[in-house]
Amino acid sequence: MKEKIIVTGGCGYIGSHTVIELIENNFEVVILDDLSNSNEKTIDRINKITGITPKFLKVDLKDSLKTDEAFKAHKDASAVIHFAAHKAVGESVQQPLKYYKNNFYSLLNALEAQSENGINNFIFSSSATVYGTPNVLPITEENETQRPFSPYGNTKKIAEEILDDYTKSNKEFSAISLRYFNPIGAHESGEIGELPSGIPNNLMPYITQTAAGIREKLMVYGNDYPTKDGTPIRDYIHVVDLAKAHVIAVKRLLKKEQEKSLEFFNLGTGVGYSVLDVINTFESVTNSKLNYEIVGRRDGDVPQLYASTNLAKEKLGWSTNKALDDMISSSWVWEQNLRNENN
Ligand code: WQD
């Protein structure tokens, strides 16, 4: 019999790619999603790619009764992967309470409901933002976390602290927190990818929307950082590589291979690229010119952030396969498919 995994936020960007990898690894998937920043069409697209339709329940995890009902109906699940959260950094600065309320109510209700229903394995969708402004690079999981610049980032840091307290108090319960660096790219089928609502915050969707003519030009936020070309350096990771790490992490919990009741892993490639590297690669991959302008720095940006990937390699046996060209060309294919569909 297939093991069942509950995926909250499974219609979202990273969630949907993870659902595909889970199905391809022979898991049964139940998606809980409120569709606040995603689309139910994703379910059909997952079917198109895998031939399987995952079970879908439209649930707002802020509602504790509905959350409990959903978990009760699937108490035979072996693990939960919790993606459901708001994630726009800029919006979180404008509306911190919306972020604290949504991200914490959802997390707490999911934890409570799953424990009450005897599901004791949990994967948390965290972020490299918990490292704040790092003083050591590449950054390892041993480094202290710092208060992130944004309320969004702070929800990730505090969530890790909640998991720390909870795994200590409930000996049955195990969790893995996966700290994502900068996920970009889309599934090779071109069927699923990121659906940013409104004006994108992140670099990659801003680039593809500019190239597609939806945005007039990309603003490059600062070229006076202490880096090789003055623009900030990040560790971009293909979303499919990232999704695969979730499957490995779930298997680690199911096989009880974890060494501590709460483990943390960086998910990055270990290689840093500057904003201009990304722009230049986009131009060469698409054989086009991107309209961009260098402007002032954006509040809260750190000069450089890239991962040490040793721990994930050693303990999970996971490493990335896809290069920056692949990440960028798949993002571009996805953007064009989105435009064709909307026209
Ligand atoms: C990358 C670089 C910008 C947009 C954020 C969150 C993090 C994670 C991923 C998600 C920076 C520059 C960007 C633009 C630009 N969370 N840039 N013009 O800030 O590293 O990380 O997204 O859910 O928690 O903090 O990613 O893609 O926004 O920026 O010049 O229009 O691109 O200044 O140097 P970031 P990003």
mmCIF file of C-alpha atoms and ligand atoms in Angstrom:
data_model
loop_
_atom_site.group_PDB
_atom_site.id
_atom_site.type_symbol
_atom_site.label_atom_id
_atom_site.label_comp_id
_atom_site.label_asym_id
_atom_site.label_seq_id
_atom_site.Cartn_x
_atom_site.Cartn_y
_atom_site.Cartn_z
ATOM 1 C CA MET A 1 0.000 0.000 0.000
ATOM 2 C CA LYS A 2 1.168 3.516 -0.778
ATOM 3 C CA GLU A 3 2.147 5.747 2.120
ATOM 4 C CA LYS A 4 0.011 8.848 2.339
ATOM 5 C CA ILE A 5 1.479 12.330 2.713
ATOM 6 C CA ILE A 6 -0.517 15.466 3.506
ATOM 7 C CA VAL A 7 0.852 18.496 1.657
ATOM 8 C CA THR A 8 -0.435 21.857 2.862
ATOM 9 C CA GLY A 9 -0.091 24.545 0.214
ATOM 10 C CA GLY A 10 0.282 21.807 -2.390
ATOM 11 C CA CYS A 11 -1.156 23.980 -5.185
ATOM 12 C CA GLY A 12 1.555 26.604 -4.709
ATOM 13 C CA TYR A 13 4.869 26.989 -6.472
ATOM 14 C CA ILE A 14 7.160 24.734 -4.436
ATOM 15 C CA GLY A 15 4.256 22.642 -3.127
ATOM 16 C CA SER A 16 3.055 21.586 -6.585
ATOM 17 C CA HIS A 17 6.534 20.588 -7.734
ATOM 18 C CA THR A 18 6.929 18.551 -4.555
ATOM 19 C CA VAL A 19 3.570 16.825 -5.074
ATOM 20 C CA ILE A 20 4.811 15.642 -8.485
ATOM 21 C CA GLU A 21 8.022 14.251 -7.010
ATOM 22 C CA LEU A 22 6.062 12.504 -4.245
ATOM 23 C CA ILE A 23 3.686 10.899 -6.763
ATOM 24 C CA GLU A 24 6.638 9.828 -8.889
ATOM 25 C CA ASN A 25 8.102 8.209 -5.782
ATOM 26 C CA ASN A 26 4.936 6.219 -5.278
ATOM 27 C CA PHE A 27 3.390 8.203 -2.430
ATOM 28 C CA GLU A 28 -0.306 8.978 -2.197
ATOM 29 C CA VAL A 29 -0.810 12.720 -1.790
ATOM 30 C CA VAL A 30 -3.562 14.733 -0.129
ATOM 31 C CA ILE A 31 -3.359 18.465 -0.798
ATOM 32 C CA LEU A 32 -4.823 20.988 1.642
ATOM 33 C CA ASP A 33 -4.856 24.483 0.180
ATOM 34 C CA ASP A 34 -7.049 27.554 0.552
ATOM 35 C CA LEU A 35 -6.147 28.713 -2.995
ATOM 36 C CA SER A 36 -5.455 32.207 -1.642
ATOM 37 C CA ASN A 37 -2.327 32.457 -3.775
ATOM 38 C CA SER A 38 -2.696 29.474 -6.085
ATOM 39 C CA ASN A 39 -5.048 27.888 -8.543
ATOM 40 C CA GLU A 40 -7.098 24.691 -8.539
ATOM 41 C CA LYS A 41 -6.089 24.126 -12.193
ATOM 42 C CA THR A 42 -2.772 22.968 -10.778
ATOM 43 C CA ILE A 43 -4.468 19.692 -9.800
ATOM 44 C CA ASP A 44 -5.285 18.930 -13.463
ATOM 45 C CA ARG A 45 -1.797 19.888 -14.474
ATOM 46 C CA ILE A 46 -0.339 17.499 -11.911
ATOM 47 C CA ASN A 47 -2.538 14.816 -13.465
ATOM 48 C CA LYS A 48 -1.296 15.718 -16.929
ATOM 49 C CA ILE A 49 2.304 15.258 -15.793
ATOM 50 C CA THR A 50 1.944 12.189 -13.561
ATOM 51 C CA GLY A 51 -1.289 10.517 -14.719
ATOM 52 C CA ILE A 52 -2.556 10.715 -11.139
ATOM 53 C CA THR A 53 -4.973 13.188 -9.571
ATOM 54 C CA PRO A 54 -4.008 13.935 -5.985
ATOM 55 C CA LYS A 55 -6.844 14.288 -3.508
ATOM 56 C CA PHE A 56 -7.599 17.967 -2.910
ATOM 57 C CA LEU A 57 -9.381 19.615 0.022
ATOM 58 C CA LYS A 58 -9.944 23.352 -0.004
ATOM 59 C CA VAL A 59 -9.150 24.229 3.584
ATOM 60 C CA ASP A 60 -8.084 27.434 5.248
ATOM 61 C CA LEU A 61 -5.692 26.252 7.947
ATOM 62 C CA LYS A 62 -6.450 29.356 10.013
ATOM 63 C CA ASP A 63 -9.733 27.593 10.785
ATOM 64 C CA SER A 64 -8.830 25.094 13.494
ATOM 65 C CA LEU A 65 -12.070 23.075 13.245
ATOM 66 C CA LYS A 66 -11.795 22.650 9.474
ATOM 67 C CA THR A 67 -8.115 21.801 9.822
ATOM 68 C CA ASP A 68 -8.861 19.146 12.415
ATOM 69 C CA GLU A 69 -11.633 17.687 10.237
ATOM 70 C CA ALA A 70 -9.275 17.434 7.265
ATOM 71 C CA PHE A 71 -6.533 15.741 9.260
ATOM 72 C CA LYS A 72 -9.033 13.389 10.888
ATOM 73 C CA ALA A 73 -10.234 12.277 7.463
ATOM 74 C CA HIS A 74 -6.619 11.425 6.603
ATOM 75 C CA LYS A 75 -5.291 10.210 9.924
ATOM 76 C CA ASP A 76 -3.708 7.270 8.091
ATOM 77 C CA ALA A 77 -1.170 9.725 6.611
ATOM 78 C CA SER A 78 2.468 9.118 7.561
ATOM 79 C CA ALA A 79 3.734 12.683 7.346
ATOM 80 C CA VAL A 80 2.856 16.292 6.671
ATOM 81 C CA ILE A 81 4.788 18.695 4.464
ATOM 82 C CA HIS A 82 3.769 22.193 5.440
ATOM 83 C CA PHE A 83 4.116 24.797 2.690
ATOM 84 C CA ALA A 84 0.962 26.821 3.334
ATOM 85 C CA ALA A 85 2.043 30.359 4.194
ATOM 86 C CA HIS A 86 2.092 33.907 2.905
ATOM 87 C CA LYS A 87 5.471 34.697 1.369
ATOM 88 C CA ALA A 88 5.683 38.219 -0.059
ATOM 89 C CA VAL A 89 8.481 40.011 1.765
ATOM 90 C CA GLY A 90 7.384 43.559 0.851
ATOM 91 C CA GLU A 91 3.725 42.967 1.717
ATOM 92 C CA SER A 92 4.765 41.527 5.082
ATOM 93 C CA VAL A 93 6.517 44.807 5.927
ATOM 94 C CA GLN A 94 3.302 46.705 5.081
ATOM 95 C CA GLN A 95 0.936 44.253 6.775
ATOM 96 C CA PRO A 96 2.835 42.399 9.505
ATOM 97 C CA LEU A 97 -0.267 41.218 11.383
ATOM 98 C CA LYS A 98 -1.633 39.526 8.265
ATOM 99 C CA TYR A 99 1.617 37.561 8.057
ATOM 100 C CA TYR A 100 1.927 36.692 11.730
ATOM 101 C CA LYS A 101 -1.725 35.675 11.896
ATOM 102 C CA ASN A 102 -1.773 33.579 8.748
ATOM 103 C CA ASN A 103 1.588 31.886 9.083
ATOM 104 C CA PHE A 104 1.284 31.109 12.796
ATOM 105 C CA TYR A 105 -2.396 30.139 12.963
ATOM 106 C CA SER A 106 -1.816 27.795 10.042
ATOM 107 C CA LEU A 107 1.312 26.286 11.522
ATOM 108 C CA LEU A 108 -0.181 25.850 15.006
ATOM 109 C CA ASN A 109 -3.454 24.411 13.728
ATOM 110 C CA ALA A 110 -1.614 21.969 11.475
ATOM 111 C CA LEU A 111 0.691 20.848 14.296
ATOM 112 C CA GLU A 112 -2.177 20.437 16.726
ATOM 113 C CA ALA A 113 -4.433 18.620 14.272
ATOM 114 C CA GLN A 114 -1.756 16.251 13.120
ATOM 115 C CA SER A 115 -0.637 15.352 16.634
ATOM 116 C CA GLU A 116 -4.229 14.788 17.718
ATOM 117 C CA ASN A 117 -4.643 12.446 14.789
ATOM 118 C CA GLY A 118 -1.417 10.571 15.468
ATOM 119 C CA ILE A 119 0.618 11.865 12.513
ATOM 120 C CA ASN A 120 4.060 12.466 13.929
ATOM 121 C CA ASN A 121 6.327 13.426 11.042
ATOM 122 C CA PHE A 122 6.578 16.992 9.824
ATOM 123 C CA ILE A 123 8.575 18.764 7.131
ATOM 124 C CA PHE A 124 8.709 22.544 7.399
ATOM 125 C CA SER A 125 9.218 24.937 4.533
ATOM 126 C CA SER A 126 11.787 27.385 5.926
ATOM 127 C CA SER A 127 14.085 29.929 4.365
ATOM 128 C CA ALA A 128 17.697 31.072 4.323
ATOM 129 C CA THR A 129 16.300 34.378 5.517
ATOM 130 C CA VAL A 130 16.623 32.943 9.072
ATOM 131 C CA TYR A 131 20.381 33.618 8.798
ATOM 132 C CA GLY A 132 19.786 37.378 8.606
ATOM 133 C CA THR A 133 23.011 39.076 7.501
ATOM 134 C CA PRO A 134 25.553 36.282 7.716
ATOM 135 C CA ASN A 135 29.109 36.939 8.826
ATOM 136 C CA VAL A 136 30.432 33.630 7.458
ATOM 137 C CA LEU A 137 30.057 32.281 3.905
ATOM 138 C CA PRO A 138 29.151 29.747 2.708
ATOM 139 C CA ILE A 139 26.675 29.582 5.527
ATOM 140 C CA THR A 140 26.281 26.321 7.444
ATOM 141 C CA GLU A 141 23.339 25.138 9.534
ATOM 142 C CA GLU A 142 25.551 25.622 12.611
ATOM 143 C CA ASN A 143 25.450 29.384 12.184
ATOM 144 C CA GLU A 144 23.285 31.297 14.579
ATOM 145 C CA THR A 145 19.995 32.466 13.166
ATOM 146 C CA GLN A 146 19.278 36.187 13.382
ATOM 147 C CA ARG A 147 16.120 38.206 13.408
ATOM 148 C CA PRO A 148 15.287 38.540 9.702
ATOM 149 C CA PHE A 149 14.588 41.956 8.211
ATOM 150 C CA SER A 150 10.970 41.247 7.291
ATOM 151 C CA PRO A 151 7.955 39.992 9.261
ATOM 152 C CA TYR A 152 7.694 37.230 6.618
ATOM 153 C CA GLY A 153 11.236 36.139 7.436
ATOM 154 C CA ASN A 154 10.534 36.410 11.125
ATOM 155 C CA THR A 155 7.588 34.004 10.799
ATOM 156 C CA LYS A 156 10.083 31.421 9.472
ATOM 157 C CA LYS A 157 12.557 32.011 12.298
ATOM 158 C CA ILE A 158 9.901 31.892 15.022
ATOM 159 C CA ALA A 159 8.297 28.814 13.417
ATOM 160 C CA GLU A 160 11.636 27.005 13.745
ATOM 161 C CA GLU A 161 11.710 27.989 17.427
ATOM 162 C CA ILE A 162 8.155 26.692 17.876
ATOM 163 C CA LEU A 163 9.209 23.399 16.299
ATOM 164 C CA ASP A 164 12.213 23.256 18.598
ATOM 165 C CA ASP A 165 10.015 23.622 21.680
ATOM 166 C CA TYR A 166 7.398 21.258 20.369
ATOM 167 C CA THR A 167 9.728 18.420 19.336
ATOM 168 C CA LYS A 168 11.324 18.638 22.798
ATOM 169 C CA SER A 169 7.965 18.346 24.531
ATOM 170 C CA ASN A 170 6.497 15.585 22.340
ATOM 171 C CA LYS A 171 8.905 12.675 22.050
ATOM 172 C CA GLU A 172 6.767 10.985 19.413
ATOM 173 C CA PHE A 173 7.078 13.921 17.072
ATOM 174 C CA SER A 174 9.910 14.518 14.562
ATOM 175 C CA ALA A 175 10.466 17.421 12.223
ATOM 176 C CA ILE A 176 12.856 18.550 9.525
ATOM 177 C CA SER A 177 13.143 22.208 8.631
ATOM 178 C CA LEU A 178 14.362 22.840 5.095
ATOM 179 C CA ARG A 179 15.970 26.233 4.582
ATOM 180 C CA TYR A 180 15.521 27.272 0.977
ATOM 181 C CA PHE A 181 17.901 29.671 -0.684
ATOM 182 C CA ASN A 182 16.477 31.272 -3.872
ATOM 183 C CA PRO A 183 14.141 28.857 -5.677
ATOM 184 C CA ILE A 184 13.576 29.629 -9.363
ATOM 185 C CA GLY A 185 12.755 27.626 -12.500
ATOM 186 C CA ALA A 186 9.785 25.501 -13.429
ATOM 187 C CA HIS A 187 8.884 21.915 -14.264
ATOM 188 C CA GLU A 188 10.356 20.730 -17.572
ATOM 189 C CA SER A 189 6.846 19.948 -18.884
ATOM 190 C CA GLY A 190 6.044 23.676 -18.863
ATOM 191 C CA GLU A 191 2.749 22.762 -17.128
ATOM 192 C CA ILE A 192 3.474 24.217 -13.696
ATOM 193 C CA GLY A 193 5.593 27.023 -12.317
ATOM 194 C CA GLU A 194 5.433 30.143 -10.185
ATOM 195 C CA LEU A 195 2.245 32.244 -10.353
ATOM 196 C CA PRO A 196 3.205 35.535 -8.757
ATOM 197 C CA SER A 197 0.155 37.620 -7.966
ATOM 198 C CA GLY A 198 0.526 41.309 -8.737
ATOM 199 C CA ILE A 199 3.940 42.860 -9.128
ATOM 200 C CA PRO A 200 6.627 40.291 -8.379
ATOM 201 C CA ASN A 201 9.061 40.932 -5.511
ATOM 202 C CA ASN A 202 11.555 38.350 -6.647
ATOM 203 C CA LEU A 203 14.187 38.752 -9.308
ATOM 204 C CA MET A 204 13.367 35.861 -11.661
ATOM 205 C CA PRO A 205 9.638 36.499 -12.222
ATOM 206 C CA TYR A 206 10.429 40.206 -12.564
ATOM 207 C CA ILE A 207 12.950 39.414 -15.305
ATOM 208 C CA THR A 208 10.614 37.091 -17.211
ATOM 209 C CA GLN A 209 7.687 39.514 -16.927
ATOM 210 C CA THR A 210 9.901 42.331 -18.210
ATOM 211 C CA ALA A 211 11.043 40.228 -21.152
ATOM 212 C CA ALA A 212 7.406 39.298 -21.830
ATOM 213 C CA GLY A 213 6.487 42.998 -21.958
ATOM 214 C CA ILE A 214 4.312 43.032 -18.827
ATOM 215 C CA ARG A 215 6.791 45.215 -16.910
ATOM 216 C CA GLU A 216 8.547 48.049 -18.602
ATOM 217 C CA LYS A 217 11.950 47.501 -17.064
ATOM 218 C CA LEU A 218 13.738 45.687 -14.311
ATOM 219 C CA MET A 219 15.159 47.821 -11.519
ATOM 220 C CA VAL A 220 18.457 46.455 -10.316
ATOM 221 C CA TYR A 221 18.639 47.372 -6.660
ATOM 222 C CA GLY A 222 22.168 48.655 -6.189
ATOM 223 C CA ASN A 223 25.557 48.038 -7.766
ATOM 224 C CA ASP A 224 27.681 49.349 -4.908
ATOM 225 C CA TYR A 225 27.824 46.176 -2.802
ATOM 226 C CA PRO A 226 31.206 44.644 -1.948
ATOM 227 C CA THR A 227 30.866 41.904 -4.590
ATOM 228 C CA LYS A 228 32.667 41.228 -7.891
ATOM 229 C CA ASP A 229 30.336 43.440 -9.968
ATOM 230 C CA GLY A 230 28.700 45.396 -7.146
ATOM 231 C CA THR A 231 25.342 43.575 -7.300
ATOM 232 C CA PRO A 232 24.196 41.184 -4.550
ATOM 233 C CA ILE A 233 25.007 37.493 -4.729
ATOM 234 C CA ARG A 234 22.458 34.740 -4.095
ATOM 235 C CA ASP A 235 22.266 30.979 -4.306
ATOM 236 C CA TYR A 236 19.607 30.243 -6.966
ATOM 237 C CA ILE A 237 18.254 26.696 -6.903
ATOM 238 C CA HIS A 238 16.013 24.901 -9.399
ATOM 239 C CA VAL A 239 12.594 24.236 -7.870
ATOM 240 C CA VAL A 240 12.667 20.616 -9.094
ATOM 241 C CA ASP A 241 15.965 19.976 -7.272
ATOM 242 C CA LEU A 242 14.383 21.576 -4.228
ATOM 243 C CA ALA A 243 11.237 19.433 -4.531
ATOM 244 C CA LYS A 244 13.309 16.252 -4.683
ATOM 245 C CA ALA A 245 14.928 17.132 -1.346
ATOM 246 C CA HIS A 246 11.476 17.054 0.289
ATOM 247 C CA VAL A 247 10.915 13.472 -0.822
ATOM 248 C CA ILE A 248 14.285 12.454 0.600
ATOM 249 C CA ALA A 249 13.517 14.264 3.858
ATOM 250 C CA VAL A 250 10.140 12.509 4.148
ATOM 251 C CA LYS A 251 11.787 9.140 3.592
ATOM 252 C CA ARG A 252 14.372 9.976 6.246
ATOM 253 C CA LEU A 253 11.601 10.577 8.795
ATOM 254 C CA LEU A 254 9.614 7.512 7.753
ATOM 255 C CA LYS A 255 12.684 5.293 8.069
ATOM 256 C CA LYS A 256 13.476 6.957 11.399
ATOM 257 C CA GLU A 257 16.929 7.869 10.184
ATOM 258 C CA GLN A 258 16.928 11.318 11.726
ATOM 259 C CA GLU A 259 19.578 11.922 14.353
ATOM 260 C CA LYS A 260 17.656 14.553 16.276
ATOM 261 C CA SER A 261 13.948 15.123 16.693
ATOM 262 C CA LEU A 262 14.385 18.442 14.837
ATOM 263 C CA GLU A 263 16.913 18.725 12.044
ATOM 264 C CA PHE A 264 17.773 21.661 9.775
ATOM 265 C CA PHE A 265 19.114 21.462 6.239
ATOM 266 C CA ASN A 266 20.184 24.147 3.809
ATOM 267 C CA LEU A 267 18.788 23.651 0.332
ATOM 268 C CA GLY A 268 20.947 25.542 -2.101
ATOM 269 C CA THR A 269 23.548 24.734 -4.734
ATOM 270 C CA GLY A 270 26.500 26.221 -2.856
ATOM 271 C CA VAL A 271 27.228 28.533 -5.787
ATOM 272 C CA GLY A 272 26.496 32.243 -5.698
ATOM 273 C CA TYR A 273 25.514 34.359 -8.694
ATOM 274 C CA SER A 274 25.158 38.124 -8.807
ATOM 275 C CA VAL A 275 22.091 39.923 -10.144
ATOM 276 C CA LEU A 276 24.101 40.847 -13.252
ATOM 277 C CA ASP A 277 25.142 37.191 -13.704
ATOM 278 C CA VAL A 278 21.455 36.257 -13.742
ATOM 279 C CA ILE A 279 20.608 39.025 -16.210
ATOM 280 C CA ASN A 280 23.529 38.132 -18.500
ATOM 281 C CA THR A 281 22.625 34.445 -18.424
ATOM 282 C CA PHE A 282 19.000 35.300 -19.186
ATOM 283 C CA GLU A 283 20.120 37.365 -22.174
ATOM 284 C CA SER A 284 22.357 34.632 -23.524
ATOM 285 C CA VAL A 285 19.857 31.795 -22.930
ATOM 286 C CA THR A 286 17.026 33.712 -24.603
ATOM 287 C CA ASN A 287 19.211 35.515 -27.103
ATOM 288 C CA SER A 288 17.539 38.823 -26.251
ATOM 289 C CA LYS A 289 18.269 42.100 -24.493
ATOM 290 C CA LEU A 290 16.611 42.850 -21.188
ATOM 291 C CA ASN A 291 15.543 46.390 -20.371
ATOM 292 C CA TYR A 292 17.038 47.191 -16.964
ATOM 293 C CA GLU A 293 18.295 50.118 -14.946
ATOM 294 C CA ILE A 294 20.556 50.276 -11.926
ATOM 295 C CA VAL A 295 18.775 52.090 -9.088
ATOM 296 C CA GLY A 296 19.341 52.479 -5.334
ATOM 297 C CA ARG A 297 19.545 49.614 -2.864
ATOM 298 C CA ARG A 298 16.397 47.881 -1.598
ATOM 299 C CA ASP A 299 15.907 47.896 2.189
ATOM 300 C CA GLY A 300 16.857 44.671 3.892
ATOM 301 C CA ASP A 301 18.949 43.147 1.075
ATOM 302 C CA VAL A 302 22.115 41.416 2.241
ATOM 303 C CA PRO A 303 25.217 41.655 0.004
ATOM 304 C CA GLN A 304 25.851 37.928 -0.272
ATOM 305 C CA LEU A 305 24.135 34.704 0.748
ATOM 306 C CA TYR A 306 24.997 31.212 -0.408
ATOM 307 C CA ALA A 307 24.746 27.847 1.209
ATOM 308 C CA SER A 308 27.131 25.291 2.494
ATOM 309 C CA THR A 309 25.544 22.148 1.086
ATOM 310 C CA ASN A 310 27.738 19.657 2.958
ATOM 311 C CA LEU A 311 25.177 18.626 5.542
ATOM 312 C CA ALA A 312 22.438 17.908 2.997
ATOM 313 C CA LYS A 313 24.935 15.941 0.905
ATOM 314 C CA GLU A 314 26.214 13.935 3.829
ATOM 315 C CA LYS A 315 22.980 13.214 5.715
ATOM 316 C CA LEU A 316 20.369 13.269 2.951
ATOM 317 C CA GLY A 317 22.570 12.127 0.080
ATOM 318 C CA TRP A 318 21.013 14.999 -1.851
ATOM 319 C CA SER A 319 22.687 17.380 -4.248
ATOM 320 C CA THR A 320 21.478 19.558 -7.081
ATOM 321 C CA ASN A 321 21.624 18.619 -10.768
ATOM 322 C CA LYS A 322 20.426 21.675 -12.596
ATOM 323 C CA ALA A 323 22.595 24.605 -13.653
ATOM 324 C CA LEU A 324 21.655 28.281 -13.834
ATOM 325 C CA ASP A 325 20.963 28.030 -17.605
ATOM 326 C CA ASP A 326 18.381 25.305 -16.956
ATOM 327 C CA MET A 327 16.762 27.283 -14.180
ATOM 328 C CA ILE A 328 16.472 30.382 -16.332
ATOM 329 C CA SER A 329 15.334 28.688 -19.535
ATOM 330 C CA SER A 330 12.620 26.736 -17.692
ATOM 331 C CA SER A 331 11.415 29.970 -16.019
ATOM 332 C CA TRP A 332 11.223 31.567 -19.461
ATOM 333 C CA VAL A 333 9.337 28.658 -21.041
ATOM 334 C CA TRP A 334 6.853 28.814 -18.167
ATOM 335 C CA GLU A 335 6.373 32.582 -18.520
ATOM 336 C CA GLN A 336 5.655 32.189 -22.240
ATOM 337 C CA ASN A 337 3.202 29.348 -21.603
ATOM 338 C CA LEU A 338 1.405 31.490 -19.053
ATOM 339 C CA ARG A 339 1.087 34.331 -21.556
ATOM 340 C CA ASN A 340 -0.170 32.038 -24.339
ATOM 341 C CA GLU A 341 -2.756 30.603 -22.010
ATOM 342 C CA ASN A 342 -3.999 34.027 -20.920
ATOM 343 C CA ASN A 343 -4.295 35.353 -24.475
HETATM 344 C C1 WQD B 1 17.404 38.561 -5.341
HETATM 345 C C2 WQD B 1 18.328 39.687 -5.744
HETATM 346 C C3 WQD B 1 17.569 41.875 -5.097
HETATM 347 C C4 WQD B 1 14.088 42.076 -7.642
HETATM 348 C C5 WQD B 1 13.660 36.620 -1.010
HETATM 349 C C6 WQD B 1 13.235 36.340 0.394
HETATM 350 C C7 WQD B 1 13.633 34.959 0.787
HETATM 351 C C8 WQD B 1 13.083 33.940 -0.163
HETATM 352 C C9 WQD B 1 13.387 34.286 -1.570
HETATM 353 C C10 WQD B 1 10.657 33.522 -0.415
HETATM 354 C C11 WQD B 1 18.481 40.739 -4.643
HETATM 355 C C12 WQD B 1 17.637 41.741 -6.602
HETATM 356 C C13 WQD B 1 15.232 41.623 -7.034
HETATM 357 C C14 WQD B 1 14.165 43.182 -8.531
HETATM 358 C C15 WQD B 1 16.519 43.298 -8.135
HETATM 359 N N1 WQD B 1 11.697 33.816 0.136
HETATM 360 N N2 WQD B 1 16.438 42.236 -7.275
HETATM 361 N N3 WQD B 1 15.392 43.737 -8.739
HETATM 362 O O1 WQD B 1 15.672 38.943 -1.538
HETATM 363 O O2 WQD B 1 17.318 37.064 -1.947
HETATM 364 O O3 WQD B 1 15.079 36.537 -1.112
HETATM 365 O O4 WQD B 1 13.077 35.646 -1.857
HETATM 366 O O5 WQD B 1 9.613 33.187 -0.371
HETATM 367 O O6 WQD B 1 13.190 34.721 2.070
HETATM 368 O O7 WQD B 1 13.846 37.291 1.254
HETATM 369 O O8 WQD B 1 15.312 37.273 -3.435
HETATM 370 O O9 WQD B 1 14.565 37.389 -5.765
HETATM 371 O O10 WQD B 1 13.816 39.186 -4.143
HETATM 372 O O11 WQD B 1 16.202 39.125 -4.865
HETATM 373 O O12 WQD B 1 17.618 43.851 -8.342
HETATM 374 O O13 WQD B 1 13.166 43.655 -9.101
HETATM 375 O O14 WQD B 1 17.750 40.362 -6.860
HETATM 376 O O15 WQD B 1 18.000 43.155 -4.713
HETATM 377 O O16 WQD B 1 19.795 41.164 -4.679
HETATM 378 P P1 WQD B 1 15.923 37.568 -1.956
HETATM 379 P P2 WQD B 1 14.875 38.241 -4.584
#
